C-alpha positions as protocol buffer text, in pm:
chain_id: "A"
residue {
  index: 1
  type: MET
  ca { x: -5590 y: 158 z: -390 }
}
residue {
  index: 2
  type: ALA
  ca { x: -5502 y: 513 z: -580 }
}
residue {
  index: 3
  type: THR
  ca { x: -5195 y: 433 z: -873 }
}
residue {
  index: 4
  type: MET
  ca { x: -4936 y: 687 z: -902 }
}
residue {
  index: 5
  type: ILE
  ca { x: -4796 y: 811 z: -1223 }
}
residue {
  index: 6
  type: ILE
  ca { x: -4422 y: 870 z: -1236 }
}
residue {
  index: 7
  type: THR
  ca { x: -4299 y: 1109 z: -1515 }
}
residue {
  index: 8
  type: PRO
  ca { x: -3991 y: 1097 z: -1661 }
}
residue {
  index: 9
  type: GLU
  ca { x: -3921 y: 1486 z: -1487 }
}
residue {
  index: 10
  type: ASP
  ca { x: -4006 y: 1233 z: -1167 }
}
residue {
  index: 11
  type: LEU
  ca { x: -3698 y: 1011 z: -1270 }
}
residue {
  index: 12
  type: GLU
  ca { x: -3463 y: 1303 z: -1365 }
}
residue {
  index: 13
  type: GLN
  ca { x: -3511 y: 1472 z: -998 }
}
residue {
  index: 14
  type: PHE
  ca { x: -3527 y: 1098 z: -830 }
}
residue {
  index: 15
  type: LYS
  ca { x: -3155 y: 1083 z: -980 }
}
residue {
  index: 16
  type: VAL
  ca { x: -3072 y: 1425 z: -886 }
}
residue {
  index: 17
  type: ASP
  ca { x: -3104 y: 1348 z: -565 }
}
residue {
  index: 18
  type: LEU
  ca { x: -2981 y: 960 z: -614 }
}
residue {
  index: 19
  type: ILE
  ca { x: -2672 y: 1147 z: -685 }
}
residue {
  index: 20
  type: THR
  ca { x: -2642 y: 1380 z: -416 }
}
residue {
  index: 21
  type: GLU
  ca { x: -2651 y: 1182 z: -139 }
}
residue {
  index: 22
  type: VAL
  ca { x: -2425 y: 925 z: -256 }
}
residue {
  index: 23
  type: LYS
  ca { x: -2120 y: 1201 z: -315 }
}
residue {
  index: 24
  type: SER
  ca { x: -2284 y: 1356 z: -13 }
}
residue {
  index: 25
  type: LEU
  ca { x: -2211 y: 998 z: 168 }
}
residue {
  index: 26
  type: LEU
  ca { x: -1856 y: 974 z: 20 }
}
residue {
  index: 27
  type: ILE
  ca { x: -1745 y: 1283 z: 119 }
}
residue {
  index: 28
  type: ASP
  ca { x: -1778 y: 1193 z: 512 }
}
residue {
  index: 29
  type: ILE
  ca { x: -1651 y: 806 z: 424 }
}
residue {
  index: 30
  type: HIS
  ca { x: -1364 y: 1018 z: 279 }
}
residue {
  index: 31
  type: SER
  ca { x: -1330 y: 1261 z: 549 }
}
residue {
  index: 32
  type: ASN
  ca { x: -1309 y: 1003 z: 793 }
}
residue {
  index: 33
  type: LEU
  ca { x: -1049 y: 798 z: 706 }
}
residue {
  index: 34
  type: PRO
  ca { x: -700 y: 763 z: 869 }
}
residue {
  index: 35
  type: GLU
  ca { x: -447 y: 974 z: 673 }
}
residue {
  index: 36
  type: PRO
  ca { x: -194 y: 707 z: 529 }
}
residue {
  index: 37
  type: LYS
  ca { x: 116 y: 727 z: 717 }
}
residue {
  index: 38
  type: GLU
  ca { x: 404 y: 668 z: 420 }
}
residue {
  index: 39
  type: GLU
  ca { x: 405 y: 622 z: 67 }
}
residue {
  index: 40
  type: ILE
  ca { x: 537 y: 274 z: 31 }
}
residue {
  index: 41
  type: VAL
  ca { x: 852 y: 276 z: -194 }
}
residue {
  index: 42
  type: TRP
  ca { x: 906 y: -76 z: -318 }
}
residue {
  index: 43
  type: ILE
  ca { x: 1253 y: -213 z: -526 }
}
residue {
  index: 44
  type: LYS
  ca { x: 1341 y: -478 z: -668 }
}
residue {
  index: 45
  type: SER
  ca { x: 1621 y: -764 z: -597 }
}
residue {
  index: 46
  type: HIS
  ca { x: 1860 y: -649 z: -791 }
}
residue {
  index: 47
  type: GLN
  ca { x: 1865 y: -281 z: -583 }
}
residue {
  index: 48
  type: VAL
  ca { x: 1835 y: -484 z: -245 }
}
residue {
  index: 49
  type: GLN
  ca { x: 2146 y: -662 z: -353 }
}
residue {
  index: 50
  type: ARG
  ca { x: 2315 y: -371 z: -457 }
}
residue {
  index: 51
  type: ALA
  ca { x: 2281 y: -187 z: -110 }
}
residue {
  index: 52
  type: LEU
  ca { x: 2316 y: -465 z: 113 }
}
residue {
  index: 53
  type: LYS
  ca { x: 2603 y: -569 z: -116 }
}
residue {
  index: 54
  type: ILE
  ca { x: 2513 y: -943 z: -106 }
}
residue {
  index: 55
  type: SER
  ca { x: 2470 y: -1224 z: -389 }
}
residue {
  index: 56
  type: PRO
  ca { x: 2143 y: -1337 z: -538 }
}
residue {
  index: 57
  type: GLY
  ca { x: 2112 y: -1665 z: -335 }
}
residue {
  index: 58
  type: THR
  ca { x: 2177 y: -1438 z: 39 }
}
residue {
  index: 59
  type: LEU
  ca { x: 1889 y: -1271 z: -104 }
}
residue {
  index: 60
  type: HIS
  ca { x: 1717 y: -1563 z: -165 }
}
residue {
  index: 61
  type: THR
  ca { x: 1770 y: -1701 z: 184 }
}
residue {
  index: 62
  type: LEU
  ca { x: 1668 y: -1339 z: 318 }
}
residue {
  index: 63
  type: ARG
  ca { x: 1311 y: -1431 z: 162 }
}
residue {
  index: 64
  type: ILE
  ca { x: 1310 y: -1825 z: 238 }
}
residue {
  index: 65
  type: ASN
  ca { x: 1377 y: -1750 z: 605 }
}
residue {
  index: 66
  type: GLY
  ca { x: 1132 y: -1501 z: 654 }
}
residue {
  index: 67
  type: THR
  ca { x: 1389 y: -1226 z: 746 }
}
residue {
  index: 68
  type: LEU
  ca { x: 1287 y: -1023 z: 427 }
}
residue {
  index: 69
  type: PRO
  ca { x: 926 y: -970 z: 343 }
}
residue {
  index: 70
  type: TYR
  ca { x: 852 y: -964 z: -12 }
}
residue {
  index: 71
  type: THR
  ca { x: 583 y: -969 z: -329 }
}
residue {
  index: 72
  type: LYS
  ca { x: 604 y: -1135 z: -623 }
}
residue {
  index: 73
  type: ILE
  ca { x: 395 y: -989 z: -932 }
}
residue {
  index: 74
  type: GLY
  ca { x: 485 y: -1254 z: -1216 }
}
residue {
  index: 75
  type: GLY
  ca { x: 842 y: -1309 z: -1206 }
}
residue {
  index: 76
  type: THR
  ca { x: 946 y: -957 z: -1004 }
}
residue {
  index: 77
  type: ILE
  ca { x: 961 y: -953 z: -667 }
}
residue {
  index: 78
  type: PHE
  ca { x: 927 y: -657 z: -503 }
}
residue {
  index: 79
  type: TYR
  ca { x: 1078 y: -564 z: -102 }
}
residue {
  index: 80
  type: ASN
  ca { x: 954 y: -270 z: 64 }
}
residue {
  index: 81
  type: LYS
  ca { x: 1200 y: 1 z: 139 }
}
residue {
  index: 82
  type: ALA
  ca { x: 1053 y: 45 z: 469 }
}
residue {
  index: 83
  type: ASP
  ca { x: 1132 y: -328 z: 562 }
}
residue {
  index: 84
  type: LEU
  ca { x: 1492 y: -271 z: 410 }
}
residue {
  index: 85
  type: ASP
  ca { x: 1569 y: -23 z: 674 }
}
residue {
  index: 86
  type: GLN
  ca { x: 1368 y: -154 z: 983 }
}
residue {
  index: 87
  type: LEU
  ca { x: 1591 y: -515 z: 908 }
}
residue {
  index: 88
  type: MET
  ca { x: 1900 y: -286 z: 891 }
}
residue {
  index: 89
  type: LEU
  ca { x: 1827 y: -134 z: 1238 }
}
residue {
  index: 90
  type: ASP
  ca { x: 1738 y: -428 z: 1381 }
}
residue {
  index: 91
  type: ASN
  ca { x: 2055 y: -597 z: 1267 }
}
residue {
  index: 92
  type: MET
  ca { x: 2247 y: -301 z: 1395 }
}
residue {
  index: 93
  type: ARG
  ca { x: 2518 y: -336 z: 1649 }
}
residue {
  index: 94
  type: ASN
  ca { x: 2662 y: -184 z: 1890 }
}
residue {
  index: 95
  type: LEU
  ca { x: 3091 y: -83 z: 1824 }
}
residue {
  index: 96
  type: PRO
  ca { x: 3317 y: -144 z: 2069 }
}
residue {
  index: 97
  type: ILE
  ca { x: 3454 y: 97 z: 2224 }
}
residue {
  index: 98
  type: HIS
  ca { x: 3864 y: 122 z: 2295 }
}
residue {
  index: 99
  type: GLY
  ca { x: 4021 y: 330 z: 2592 }
}
């Protein structure tokens, strides 16, 4: 069996080739990712309370019964503004027509 000798130059060329191939693969993966639909805007509890003119207790109830999804990081609760907008649309009522 023949013995191969690998030189530092061989290793350097292998490194360059490997990095080039990995970059190419990452570019291919990135180009096939779907475009994000919209940027998520996160708002805090006090902003939701102010926007809906509701108390902290009412907001707590909306969280607990699953009406308004939320994310909690540490002690801070965040809401996706799109979820708040959807909640408003889902609860929209038609105004009665007065003749």
